Amino acid sequence: MTNKANMPWEERHEGCSDVMWRYSQNPVIGRYDIPSSNSIFNSAVVPFEDGFAGVFRCDNKAVQMNIFAGFSKDGINWEINHEPIEMVAGNTEMIESDYKYDPRVCWIEDRYWITWCNGYHGPTIGIAYTFDFKTFHQCENAFLPFNRNGVLFPEKIDGKYAMLSRPSDNGHTPFGDIYISYSPDMKYWGEHRCVMKVADFTDSAWQCTKIGAGSVPIRTEEGWLMFYHGVINTCNGFRYSMGAALLDLENPDKVLYRSKPYLLAPAAPYELAGDVPNVVFPCAALTEDNKVAVYYGAADTVVGMAFGYVDEIIDFLKKNSL
């Protein structure tokens, strides 16, 4: 995978001492950016050709959940297709789906893999691949219902594909830990291991109800850097914030460091108000040298972007780990 475009970037704002900071022009994608949409959020972006491509969650005005392809020259200004992705058969003829939402996109070896929450008798993890973001080949669902937040690693671990996920239920899940599973062929998944559990309320309450993997893990010299969401159930409902963890490169079910304080929590107006208030939900991260840009869903309504330096984030994890 080669890319000639520069990653979106904005330096830390004057007077800001936070480890990560919001893009001053957020949101980068509005709720009505295609004619049919009620909201566009929880979407995934990757470098592609001389720019960027993405898979976007667009709920229409009937609030039917589906995923759409889109393209950008700069990672900020997007042209999202007006029609949802139509899948063709990949490694299975069973491509039934009642809904699709919260996609992630990952380049592995020779193609782009897409995972999403797929409606098949309840939520599970759908998988597809594409070479051009025009034709998408749907594969077998990874797991039985109920599961969400399927996130692939960008390279094989000990010769096998690896995926993080969060077993759940059929509703607004009031629990959830992060697991890892392995596959020899992107069809049959096993060797399920627990990676991270929710934090104790007295230690780190922002992530005491449920957690879920966010962006595709980033390989660093010190481990896999993974952004994730954590949830607390407040008297005003669920509140979603963003943290990060560093996982062992060879055994990613081993957590080396994990943020005790959050990195980003709902504070901006577009995070506090929307279809689902108080949500910061990371789904993608772009890296360039030491810089990282994280795309996140805000209030289940729009897409925001936040920036940081990889070495500063890792240093923060080391000094503020659970």
PDB file of C-alpha atoms in Angstrom:
ATOM      1  CA  MET A   1       0.000   0.000   0.000  1.00  0.00           C
ATOM      2  CA  THR A   2       1.506   3.299  -1.090  1.00  0.00           C
ATOM      3  CA  ASN A   3       0.153   6.780  -0.563  1.00  0.00           C
ATOM      4  CA  LYS A   4       1.350  10.147  -1.802  1.00  0.00           C
ATOM      5  CA  ALA A   5      -0.991  12.384   0.181  1.00  0.00           C
ATOM      6  CA  ASN A   6      -0.029  13.964   3.468  1.00  0.00           C
ATOM      7  CA  MET A   7      -2.003  12.937   6.516  1.00  0.00           C
ATOM      8  CA  PRO A   8      -4.406  15.567   7.904  1.00  0.00           C
ATOM      9  CA  TRP A   9      -2.685  17.478  10.685  1.00  0.00           C
ATOM     10  CA  GLU A  10      -3.039  20.487  12.926  1.00  0.00           C
ATOM     11  CA  GLU A  11      -0.521  21.414  15.620  1.00  0.00           C
ATOM     12  CA  ARG A  12      -1.469  21.566  19.278  1.00  0.00           C
ATOM     13  CA  HIS A  13      -3.386  24.733  19.981  1.00  0.00           C
ATOM     14  CA  GLU A  14      -1.749  27.538  21.935  1.00  0.00           C
ATOM     15  CA  GLY A  15      -2.345  27.056  25.638  1.00  0.00           C
ATOM     16  CA  CYS A  16      -3.357  23.393  25.221  1.00  0.00           C
ATOM     17  CA  SER A  17      -1.501  20.910  27.429  1.00  0.00           C
ATOM     18  CA  ASP A  18      -3.622  17.846  26.616  1.00  0.00           C
ATOM     19  CA  VAL A  19      -1.995  14.737  25.166  1.00  0.00           C
ATOM     20  CA  MET A  20      -4.526  14.768  22.306  1.00  0.00           C
ATOM     21  CA  TRP A  21      -6.397  17.737  20.881  1.00  0.00           C
ATOM     22  CA  ARG A  22      -9.409  18.263  18.629  1.00  0.00           C
ATOM     23  CA  TYR A  23      -9.262  19.581  15.077  1.00  0.00           C
ATOM     24  CA  SER A  24     -10.338  23.224  15.198  1.00  0.00           C
ATOM     25  CA  GLN A  25     -12.689  22.740  12.219  1.00  0.00           C
ATOM     26  CA  ASN A  26     -14.586  19.750  13.657  1.00  0.00           C
ATOM     27  CA  PRO A  27     -16.805  18.101  12.693  1.00  0.00           C
ATOM     28  CA  VAL A  28     -15.091  16.996   9.485  1.00  0.00           C
ATOM     29  CA  ILE A  29     -18.197  15.140   8.269  1.00  0.00           C
ATOM     30  CA  GLY A  30     -21.655  16.520   8.945  1.00  0.00           C
ATOM     31  CA  ARG A  31     -24.819  14.578   9.536  1.00  0.00           C
ATOM     32  CA  TYR A  32     -26.425  15.629   6.240  1.00  0.00           C
ATOM     33  CA  ASP A  33     -23.416  15.281   3.926  1.00  0.00           C
ATOM     34  CA  ILE A  34     -25.335  12.953   1.595  1.00  0.00           C
ATOM     35  CA  PRO A  35     -28.985  13.511   0.640  1.00  0.00           C
ATOM     36  CA  SER A  36     -30.429  10.470   2.396  1.00  0.00           C
ATOM     37  CA  SER A  37     -28.569  10.723   5.692  1.00  0.00           C
ATOM     38  CA  ASN A  38     -29.895  11.397   9.154  1.00  0.00           C
ATOM     39  CA  SER A  39     -26.387  11.018  10.570  1.00  0.00           C
ATOM     40  CA  ILE A  40     -22.865  10.011   9.499  1.00  0.00           C
ATOM     41  CA  PHE A  41     -20.569   8.780  12.269  1.00  0.00           C
ATOM     42  CA  ASN A  42     -18.439   5.872  13.565  1.00  0.00           C
ATOM     43  CA  SER A  43     -16.575   5.587  10.262  1.00  0.00           C
ATOM     44  CA  ALA A  44     -13.202   4.260   9.066  1.00  0.00           C
ATOM     45  CA  VAL A  45     -10.537   5.882   6.893  1.00  0.00           C
ATOM     46  CA  VAL A  46      -7.318   4.575   5.264  1.00  0.00           C
ATOM     47  CA  PRO A  47      -4.696   5.886   2.811  1.00  0.00           C
ATOM     48  CA  PHE A  48      -5.639   4.964  -0.756  1.00  0.00           C
ATOM     49  CA  GLU A  49      -3.912   5.758  -4.064  1.00  0.00           C
ATOM     50  CA  ASP A  50      -3.101   9.504  -4.085  1.00  0.00           C
ATOM     51  CA  GLY A  51      -5.479  10.309  -1.237  1.00  0.00           C
ATOM     52  CA  PHE A  52      -7.748   8.484   1.160  1.00  0.00           C
ATOM     53  CA  ALA A  53     -10.730   6.152   1.091  1.00  0.00           C
ATOM     54  CA  GLY A  54     -13.207   5.255   3.753  1.00  0.00           C
ATOM     55  CA  VAL A  55     -16.231   3.238   4.755  1.00  0.00           C
ATOM     56  CA  PHE A  56     -18.845   5.330   6.506  1.00  0.00           C
ATOM     57  CA  ARG A  57     -21.798   4.562   8.714  1.00  0.00           C
ATOM     58  CA  CYS A  58     -24.721   6.506   7.283  1.00  0.00           C
ATOM     59  CA  ASP A  59     -28.095   6.088   8.958  1.00  0.00           C
ATOM     60  CA  ASN A  60     -30.822   7.275   6.592  1.00  0.00           C
ATOM     61  CA  LYS A  61     -33.916   9.269   7.458  1.00  0.00           C
ATOM     62  CA  ALA A  62     -35.782   6.043   8.202  1.00  0.00           C
ATOM     63  CA  VAL A  63     -32.833   5.332  10.559  1.00  0.00           C
ATOM     64  CA  GLN A  64     -31.829   2.261   8.585  1.00  0.00           C
ATOM     65  CA  MET A  65     -28.177   1.534   9.298  1.00  0.00           C
ATOM     66  CA  ASN A  66     -25.807   0.894   6.406  1.00  0.00           C
ATOM     67  CA  ILE A  67     -22.242   1.484   5.218  1.00  0.00           C
ATOM     68  CA  PHE A  68     -21.123   3.644   2.297  1.00  0.00           C
ATOM     69  CA  ALA A  69     -17.792   4.097   0.497  1.00  0.00           C
ATOM     70  CA  GLY A  70     -16.181   7.514   0.132  1.00  0.00           C
ATOM     71  CA  PHE A  71     -13.030   9.203  -1.140  1.00  0.00           C
ATOM     72  CA  SER A  72     -10.944  12.253  -0.271  1.00  0.00           C
ATOM     73  CA  LYS A  73      -7.791  13.952  -1.512  1.00  0.00           C
ATOM     74  CA  ASP A  74      -6.877  15.383   1.905  1.00  0.00           C
ATOM     75  CA  GLY A  75      -8.659  13.244   4.505  1.00  0.00           C
ATOM     76  CA  ILE A  76     -10.860  16.188   5.497  1.00  0.00           C
ATOM     77  CA  ASN A  77     -13.102  16.992   2.532  1.00  0.00           C
ATOM     78  CA  TRP A  78     -15.019  13.848   1.579  1.00  0.00           C
ATOM     79  CA  GLU A  79     -17.161  12.698  -1.313  1.00  0.00           C
ATOM     80  CA  ILE A  80     -19.316   9.904   0.051  1.00  0.00           C
ATOM     81  CA  ASN A  81     -21.272   7.721  -2.355  1.00  0.00           C
ATOM     82  CA  HIS A  82     -25.005   8.318  -2.208  1.00  0.00           C
ATOM     83  CA  GLU A  83     -25.850   4.615  -2.352  1.00  0.00           C
ATOM     84  CA  PRO A  84     -24.762   1.988   0.204  1.00  0.00           C
ATOM     85  CA  ILE A  85     -22.193  -0.674  -0.560  1.00  0.00           C
ATOM     86  CA  GLU A  86     -23.653  -3.650  -2.422  1.00  0.00           C
ATOM     87  CA  MET A  87     -21.766  -6.780  -1.443  1.00  0.00           C
ATOM     88  CA  VAL A  88     -20.900  -9.685  -3.736  1.00  0.00           C
ATOM     89  CA  ALA A  89     -20.080 -13.182  -2.489  1.00  0.00           C
ATOM     90  CA  GLY A  90     -16.552 -13.693  -1.168  1.00  0.00           C
ATOM     91  CA  ASN A  91     -15.708 -16.917   0.664  1.00  0.00           C
ATOM     92  CA  THR A  92     -19.402 -17.659   1.204  1.00  0.00           C
ATOM     93  CA  GLU A  93     -22.737 -17.393  -0.563  1.00  0.00           C
ATOM     94  CA  MET A  94     -24.393 -16.381   2.708  1.00  0.00           C
ATOM     95  CA  ILE A  95     -24.260 -12.595   2.617  1.00  0.00           C
ATOM     96  CA  GLU A  96     -27.513 -11.929   4.464  1.00  0.00           C
ATOM     97  CA  SER A  97     -27.566  -8.744   6.491  1.00  0.00           C
ATOM     98  CA  ASP A  98     -30.368  -6.900   8.287  1.00  0.00           C
ATOM     99  CA  TYR A  99     -28.137  -3.899   8.997  1.00  0.00           C
ATOM    100  CA  LYS A 100     -24.520  -2.781   8.898  1.00  0.00           C
ATOM    101  CA  TYR A 101     -22.844  -0.243  11.164  1.00  0.00           C
ATOM    102  CA  ASP A 102     -19.623   0.923  12.847  1.00  0.00           C
ATOM    103  CA  PRO A 103     -17.116  -0.195  10.161  1.00  0.00           C
ATOM    104  CA  ARG A 104     -13.339  -0.484  10.452  1.00  0.00           C
ATOM    105  CA  VAL A 105     -10.932  -0.797   7.531  1.00  0.00           C
ATOM    106  CA  CYS A 106      -7.531  -2.512   7.602  1.00  0.00           C
ATOM    107  CA  TRP A 107      -4.880  -3.101   4.927  1.00  0.00           C
ATOM    108  CA  ILE A 108      -3.383  -6.620   5.204  1.00  0.00           C
ATOM    109  CA  GLU A 109      -0.846  -7.853   2.654  1.00  0.00           C
ATOM    110  CA  ASP A 110      -2.620  -7.241  -0.659  1.00  0.00           C
ATOM    111  CA  ARG A 111      -6.116  -5.934   0.051  1.00  0.00           C
ATOM    112  CA  TYR A 112      -8.316  -3.851   2.300  1.00  0.00           C
ATOM    113  CA  TRP A 113     -10.412  -5.737   4.826  1.00  0.00           C
ATOM    114  CA  ILE A 114     -13.597  -4.256   6.245  1.00  0.00           C
ATOM    115  CA  THR A 115     -15.214  -5.343   9.479  1.00  0.00           C
ATOM    116  CA  TRP A 116     -18.518  -4.047  10.808  1.00  0.00           C
ATOM    117  CA  CYS A 117     -21.372  -4.885  13.126  1.00  0.00           C
ATOM    118  CA  ASN A 118     -23.531  -7.091  10.907  1.00  0.00           C
ATOM    119  CA  GLY A 119     -27.166  -7.862  11.559  1.00  0.00           C
ATOM    120  CA  TYR A 120     -27.632 -11.627  11.352  1.00  0.00           C
ATOM    121  CA  HIS A 121     -30.189 -12.715  13.973  1.00  0.00           C
ATOM    122  CA  GLY A 122     -28.646 -10.055  16.149  1.00  0.00           C
ATOM    123  CA  PRO A 123     -25.343  -8.178  15.958  1.00  0.00           C
ATOM    124  CA  THR A 124     -22.215 -10.069  14.951  1.00  0.00           C
ATOM    125  CA  ILE A 125     -18.993  -9.222  13.082  1.00  0.00           C
ATOM    126  CA  GLY A 126     -19.244  -8.997   9.298  1.00  0.00           C
ATOM    127  CA  ILE A 127     -16.127  -9.265   7.132  1.00  0.00           C
ATOM    128  CA  ALA A 128     -15.476  -8.204   3.543  1.00  0.00           C
ATOM    129  CA  TYR A 129     -12.520  -7.289   1.370  1.00  0.00           C
ATOM    130  CA  THR A 130     -11.932  -4.887  -1.489  1.00  0.00           C
ATOM    131  CA  PHE A 131      -9.086  -3.886  -3.747  1.00  0.00           C
ATOM    132  CA  ASP A 132     -10.579  -0.655  -5.076  1.00  0.00           C
ATOM    133  CA  PHE A 133     -13.434   0.459  -2.755  1.00  0.00           C
ATOM    134  CA  LYS A 134     -15.813  -0.203  -5.640  1.00  0.00           C
ATOM    135  CA  THR A 135     -16.348  -3.972  -5.440  1.00  0.00           C
ATOM    136  CA  PHE A 136     -16.718  -5.477  -1.974  1.00  0.00           C
ATOM    137  CA  HIS A 137     -16.587  -9.241  -1.373  1.00  0.00           C
ATOM    138  CA  GLN A 138     -18.497 -10.305   1.734  1.00  0.00           C
ATOM    139  CA  CYS A 139     -17.142 -13.265   3.694  1.00  0.00           C
ATOM    140  CA  GLU A 140     -18.457 -15.451   6.475  1.00  0.00           C
ATOM    141  CA  ASN A 141     -19.402 -13.705   9.692  1.00  0.00           C
ATOM    142  CA  ALA A 142     -16.585 -14.088  12.169  1.00  0.00           C
ATOM    143  CA  PHE A 143     -18.626 -15.088  15.202  1.00  0.00           C
ATOM    144  CA  LEU A 144     -22.036 -16.122  16.463  1.00  0.00           C
ATOM    145  CA  PRO A 145     -24.309 -13.331  17.632  1.00  0.00           C
ATOM    146  CA  PHE A 146     -23.874 -11.350  19.797  1.00  0.00           C
ATOM    147  CA  ASN A 147     -20.678  -9.410  19.146  1.00  0.00           C
ATOM    148  CA  ARG A 148     -19.539  -5.895  18.234  1.00  0.00           C
ATOM    149  CA  ASN A 149     -16.404  -3.810  17.645  1.00  0.00           C
ATOM    150  CA  GLY A 150     -14.486  -6.245  15.446  1.00  0.00           C
ATOM    151  CA  VAL A 151     -11.053  -4.738  14.742  1.00  0.00           C
ATOM    152  CA  LEU A 152      -8.353  -6.516  12.730  1.00  0.00           C
ATOM    153  CA  PHE A 153      -4.611  -6.256  13.263  1.00  0.00           C
ATOM    154  CA  PRO A 154      -2.785  -4.928  10.171  1.00  0.00           C
ATOM    155  CA  GLU A 155      -0.504  -7.955   9.937  1.00  0.00           C
ATOM    156  CA  LYS A 156      -0.658 -11.621  10.834  1.00  0.00           C
ATOM    157  CA  ILE A 157       0.385 -12.709  14.328  1.00  0.00           C
ATOM    158  CA  ASP A 158       2.363 -15.960  14.249  1.00  0.00           C
ATOM    159  CA  GLY A 159       1.031 -16.622  10.744  1.00  0.00           C
ATOM    160  CA  LYS A 160      -2.630 -16.064  11.618  1.00  0.00           C
ATOM    161  CA  TYR A 161      -5.102 -13.220  11.179  1.00  0.00           C
ATOM    162  CA  ALA A 162      -5.981 -11.603  14.496  1.00  0.00           C
ATOM    163  CA  MET A 163      -9.126  -9.712  15.483  1.00  0.00           C
ATOM    164  CA  LEU A 164     -10.236  -7.869  18.592  1.00  0.00           C
ATOM    165  CA  SER A 165     -13.945  -7.942  19.443  1.00  0.00           C
ATOM    166  CA  ARG A 166     -16.409  -7.316  22.248  1.00  0.00           C
ATOM    167  CA  PRO A 167     -18.977 -10.051  23.006  1.00  0.00           C
ATOM    168  CA  SER A 168     -22.270  -8.337  23.800  1.00  0.00           C
ATOM    169  CA  ASP A 169     -26.025  -8.797  23.773  1.00  0.00           C
ATOM    170  CA  ASN A 170     -28.902  -7.836  21.463  1.00  0.00           C
ATOM    171  CA  GLY A 171     -29.550  -4.423  23.013  1.00  0.00           C
ATOM    172  CA  HIS A 172     -27.747  -1.480  24.567  1.00  0.00           C
ATOM    173  CA  THR A 173     -25.187  -3.736  26.188  1.00  0.00           C
ATOM    174  CA  PRO A 174     -24.510  -2.826  29.853  1.00  0.00           C
ATOM    175  CA  PHE A 175     -21.310  -4.907  29.959  1.00  0.00           C
ATOM    176  CA  GLY A 176     -18.385  -5.869  27.760  1.00  0.00           C
ATOM    177  CA  ASP A 177     -14.675  -6.729  27.678  1.00  0.00           C
ATOM    178  CA  ILE A 178     -12.205  -6.894  24.789  1.00  0.00           C
ATOM    179  CA  TYR A 179     -11.182 -10.318  23.428  1.00  0.00           C
ATOM    180  CA  ILE A 180      -8.811 -11.456  20.697  1.00  0.00           C
ATOM    181  CA  SER A 181      -9.416 -14.296  18.235  1.00  0.00           C
ATOM    182  CA  TYR A 182      -7.282 -15.869  15.501  1.00  0.00           C
ATOM    183  CA  SER A 183      -7.979 -17.321  12.050  1.00  0.00           C
ATOM    184  CA  PRO A 184      -5.825 -19.168   9.481  1.00  0.00           C
ATOM    185  CA  ASP A 185      -8.022 -18.083   6.554  1.00  0.00           C
ATOM    186  CA  MET A 186     -10.357 -15.217   7.561  1.00  0.00           C
ATOM    187  CA  LYS A 187     -13.202 -17.738   7.691  1.00  0.00           C
ATOM    188  CA  TYR A 188     -12.786 -19.920  10.763  1.00  0.00           C
ATOM    189  CA  TRP A 189     -12.027 -18.146  14.046  1.00  0.00           C
ATOM    190  CA  GLY A 190     -10.846 -19.574  17.352  1.00  0.00           C
ATOM    191  CA  GLU A 191      -8.226 -19.371  20.114  1.00  0.00           C
ATOM    192  CA  HIS A 192     -10.329 -16.744  21.852  1.00  0.00           C
ATOM    193  CA  ARG A 193      -8.481 -14.959  24.668  1.00  0.00           C
ATOM    194  CA  CYS A 194      -9.453 -12.123  26.987  1.00  0.00           C
ATOM    195  CA  VAL A 195      -7.332  -9.001  26.452  1.00  0.00           C
ATOM    196  CA  MET A 196      -8.836  -6.277  28.635  1.00  0.00           C
ATOM    197  CA  LYS A 197     -11.670  -6.144  31.139  1.00  0.00           C
ATOM    198  CA  VAL A 198     -13.577  -3.127  32.340  1.00  0.00           C
ATOM    199  CA  ALA A 199     -11.898  -1.094  35.064  1.00  0.00           C
ATOM    200  CA  ASP A 200     -13.027  -0.997  38.643  1.00  0.00           C
ATOM    201  CA  PHE A 201     -15.289   1.964  39.353  1.00  0.00           C
ATOM    202  CA  THR A 202     -12.965   3.271  42.044  1.00  0.00           C
ATOM    203  CA  ASP A 203      -9.889   3.129  39.770  1.00  0.00           C
ATOM    204  CA  SER A 204     -11.094   4.513  36.426  1.00  0.00           C
ATOM    205  CA  ALA A 205     -14.836   5.040  36.330  1.00  0.00           C
ATOM    206  CA  TRP A 206     -14.973   6.354  32.744  1.00  0.00           C
ATOM    207  CA  GLN A 207     -14.368   2.746  31.571  1.00  0.00           C
ATOM    208  CA  CYS A 208     -16.147   0.767  34.285  1.00  0.00           C
ATOM    209  CA  THR A 209     -19.262  -0.373  32.362  1.00  0.00           C
ATOM    210  CA  LYS A 210     -17.924  -1.619  29.016  1.00  0.00           C
ATOM    211  CA  ILE A 211     -14.970  -1.180  26.675  1.00  0.00           C
ATOM    212  CA  GLY A 212     -14.429  -1.858  22.975  1.00  0.00           C
ATOM    213  CA  ALA A 213     -11.564  -1.716  20.492  1.00  0.00           C
ATOM    214  CA  GLY A 214     -11.537   1.402  18.333  1.00  0.00           C
ATOM    215  CA  SER A 215      -8.997   1.952  15.571  1.00  0.00           C
ATOM    216  CA  VAL A 216      -6.799  -0.651  13.874  1.00  0.00           C
ATOM    217  CA  PRO A 217      -3.783  -1.165  16.195  1.00  0.00           C
ATOM    218  CA  ILE A 218      -0.651   0.762  15.231  1.00  0.00           C
ATOM    219  CA  ARG A 219       2.697  -1.044  15.290  1.00  0.00           C
ATOM    220  CA  THR A 220       5.332   0.828  17.294  1.00  0.00           C
ATOM    221  CA  GLU A 221       8.716  -0.280  18.591  1.00  0.00           C
ATOM    222  CA  GLU A 222       7.206  -0.622  22.062  1.00  0.00           C
ATOM    223  CA  GLY A 223       4.018  -2.487  21.167  1.00  0.00           C
ATOM    224  CA  TRP A 224       0.663  -2.245  19.411  1.00  0.00           C
ATOM    225  CA  LEU A 225      -0.921   1.126  20.141  1.00  0.00           C
ATOM    226  CA  MET A 226      -4.694   0.654  20.281  1.00  0.00           C
ATOM    227  CA  PHE A 227      -7.253   3.388  20.811  1.00  0.00           C
ATOM    228  CA  TYR A 228     -10.447   2.158  22.446  1.00  0.00           C
ATOM    229  CA  HIS A 229     -13.684   3.459  23.898  1.00  0.00           C
ATOM    230  CA  GLY A 230     -14.760   3.146  27.488  1.00  0.00           C
ATOM    231  CA  VAL A 231     -18.215   3.668  28.935  1.00  0.00           C
ATOM    232  CA  ILE A 232     -19.654   4.706  32.273  1.00  0.00           C
ATOM    233  CA  ASN A 233     -23.359   4.424  33.009  1.00  0.00           C
ATOM    234  CA  THR A 234     -24.308   7.740  34.593  1.00  0.00           C
ATOM    235  CA  CYS A 235     -27.613   9.105  35.847  1.00  0.00           C
ATOM    236  CA  ASN A 236     -27.852  10.693  32.375  1.00  0.00           C
ATOM    237  CA  GLY A 237     -27.159   7.415  30.528  1.00  0.00           C
ATOM    238  CA  PHE A 238     -24.031   6.010  28.874  1.00  0.00           C
ATOM    239  CA  ARG A 239     -21.018   8.313  28.435  1.00  0.00           C
ATOM    240  CA  TYR A 240     -18.400   7.186  25.873  1.00  0.00           C
ATOM    241  CA  SER A 241     -14.777   8.370  26.107  1.00  0.00           C
ATOM    242  CA  MET A 242     -11.514   7.432  24.390  1.00  0.00           C
ATOM    243  CA  GLY A 243      -8.436   5.844  25.923  1.00  0.00           C
ATOM    244  CA  ALA A 244      -5.448   3.920  24.613  1.00  0.00           C
ATOM    245  CA  ALA A 245      -3.549   0.750  25.442  1.00  0.00           C
ATOM    246  CA  LEU A 246      -0.201  -0.702  24.440  1.00  0.00           C
ATOM    247  CA  LEU A 247      -0.298  -4.422  23.624  1.00  0.00           C
ATOM    248  CA  ASP A 248       2.647  -6.810  23.314  1.00  0.00           C
ATOM    249  CA  LEU A 249       3.802  -7.160  19.703  1.00  0.00           C
ATOM    250  CA  GLU A 250       4.112 -10.952  19.716  1.00  0.00           C
ATOM    251  CA  ASN A 251       1.370 -11.750  22.227  1.00  0.00           C
ATOM    252  CA  PRO A 252      -1.251  -9.015  21.848  1.00  0.00           C
ATOM    253  CA  ASP A 253      -3.488 -10.533  24.510  1.00  0.00           C
ATOM    254  CA  LYS A 254      -0.913  -9.133  26.930  1.00  0.00           C
ATOM    255  CA  VAL A 255      -1.557  -5.512  27.948  1.00  0.00           C
ATOM    256  CA  LEU A 256       1.663  -3.619  28.685  1.00  0.00           C
ATOM    257  CA  TYR A 257       0.081  -0.273  29.573  1.00  0.00           C
ATOM    258  CA  ARG A 258      -3.451   1.074  29.620  1.00  0.00           C
ATOM    259  CA  SER A 259      -4.645   4.614  30.191  1.00  0.00           C
ATOM    260  CA  LYS A 260      -6.118   5.294  33.593  1.00  0.00           C
ATOM    261  CA  PRO A 261      -7.275   8.823  32.660  1.00  0.00           C
ATOM    262  CA  TYR A 262      -9.080   9.160  29.344  1.00  0.00           C
ATOM    263  CA  LEU A 263      -7.417  10.800  26.353  1.00  0.00           C
ATOM    264  CA  LEU A 264     -10.591  12.426  25.025  1.00  0.00           C
ATOM    265  CA  ALA A 265     -14.059  12.678  26.536  1.00  0.00           C
ATOM    266  CA  PRO A 266     -17.264  14.441  25.449  1.00  0.00           C
ATOM    267  CA  ALA A 267     -16.792  18.178  25.940  1.00  0.00           C
ATOM    268  CA  ALA A 268     -17.319  19.951  22.607  1.00  0.00           C
ATOM    269  CA  PRO A 269     -20.916  20.869  21.653  1.00  0.00           C
ATOM    270  CA  TYR A 270     -21.037  18.305  18.799  1.00  0.00           C
ATOM    271  CA  GLU A 271     -19.987  15.563  21.264  1.00  0.00           C
ATOM    272  CA  LEU A 272     -22.412  16.609  23.990  1.00  0.00           C
ATOM    273  CA  ALA A 273     -25.480  17.064  21.797  1.00  0.00           C
ATOM    274  CA  GLY A 274     -26.800  14.853  19.005  1.00  0.00           C
ATOM    275  CA  ASP A 275     -28.864  11.730  18.455  1.00  0.00           C
ATOM    276  CA  VAL A 276     -26.986  10.048  21.314  1.00  0.00           C
ATOM    277  CA  PRO A 277     -25.425  12.703  23.567  1.00  0.00           C
ATOM    278  CA  ASN A 278     -22.054  12.361  25.299  1.00  0.00           C
ATOM    279  CA  VAL A 279     -20.223  10.089  22.853  1.00  0.00           C
ATOM    280  CA  VAL A 280     -16.603   9.996  21.632  1.00  0.00           C
ATOM    281  CA  PHE A 281     -16.203   6.749  19.660  1.00  0.00           C
ATOM    282  CA  PRO A 282     -12.854   6.158  17.839  1.00  0.00           C
ATOM    283  CA  CYS A 283     -12.948   4.040  14.675  1.00  0.00           C
ATOM    284  CA  ALA A 284      -9.829   4.896  12.651  1.00  0.00           C
ATOM    285  CA  ALA A 285      -6.329   6.325  12.975  1.00  0.00           C
ATOM    286  CA  LEU A 286      -3.876   7.607  10.379  1.00  0.00           C
ATOM    287  CA  THR A 287      -0.159   7.786  11.159  1.00  0.00           C
ATOM    288  CA  GLU A 288       2.727   9.634   9.559  1.00  0.00           C
ATOM    289  CA  ASP A 289       6.121   9.472  11.268  1.00  0.00           C
ATOM    290  CA  ASN A 290       5.355  10.363  14.897  1.00  0.00           C
ATOM    291  CA  LYS A 291       1.956  11.922  14.223  1.00  0.00           C
ATOM    292  CA  VAL A 292      -1.461  10.319  14.618  1.00  0.00           C
ATOM    293  CA  ALA A 293      -4.899  11.526  13.532  1.00  0.00           C
ATOM    294  CA  VAL A 294      -7.877   9.716  15.059  1.00  0.00           C
ATOM    295  CA  TYR A 295     -11.324   9.796  13.455  1.00  0.00           C
ATOM    296  CA  TYR A 296     -14.161   9.384  15.932  1.00  0.00           C
ATOM    297  CA  GLY A 297     -17.920   9.391  15.973  1.00  0.00           C
ATOM    298  CA  ALA A 298     -19.376  12.272  17.981  1.00  0.00           C
ATOM    299  CA  ALA A 299     -22.782  11.950  19.664  1.00  0.00           C
ATOM    300  CA  ASP A 300     -23.755   9.256  17.114  1.00  0.00           C
ATOM    301  CA  THR A 301     -24.300  12.101  14.657  1.00  0.00           C
ATOM    302  CA  VAL A 302     -21.093  13.445  13.030  1.00  0.00           C
ATOM    303  CA  VAL A 303     -17.393  12.600  12.592  1.00  0.00           C
ATOM    304  CA  GLY A 304     -14.656  14.453  14.451  1.00  0.00           C
ATOM    305  CA  MET A 305     -10.883  14.271  14.335  1.00  0.00           C
ATOM    306  CA  ALA A 306      -8.241  14.501  17.076  1.00  0.00           C
ATOM    307  CA  PHE A 307      -4.457  14.663  16.850  1.00  0.00           C
ATOM    308  CA  GLY A 308      -1.470  13.614  18.919  1.00  0.00           C
ATOM    309  CA  TYR A 309       2.137  12.489  18.873  1.00  0.00           C
ATOM    310  CA  VAL A 310       2.689   8.744  19.197  1.00  0.00           C
ATOM    311  CA  ASP A 311       5.669   9.042  21.541  1.00  0.00           C
ATOM    312  CA  GLU A 312       3.772  11.446  23.824  1.00  0.00           C
ATOM    313  CA  ILE A 313       0.772   9.102  23.971  1.00  0.00           C
ATOM    314  CA  ILE A 314       2.962   6.114  24.836  1.00  0.00           C
ATOM    315  CA  ASP A 315       4.804   8.156  27.474  1.00  0.00           C
ATOM    316  CA  PHE A 316       1.437   9.193  28.903  1.00  0.00           C
ATOM    317  CA  LEU A 317       0.344   5.534  29.085  1.00  0.00           C
ATOM    318  CA  LYS A 318       3.513   4.561  30.921  1.00  0.00           C
ATOM    319  CA  LYS A 319       3.075   7.316  33.486  1.00  0.00           C
ATOM    320  CA  ASN A 320      -0.686   6.906  33.898  1.00  0.00           C
ATOM    321  CA  SER A 321      -1.379   3.188  33.543  1.00  0.00           C
ATOM    322  CA  LEU A 322      -3.986   1.089  35.313  1.00  0.00           C
TER     323      LEU A 322
END
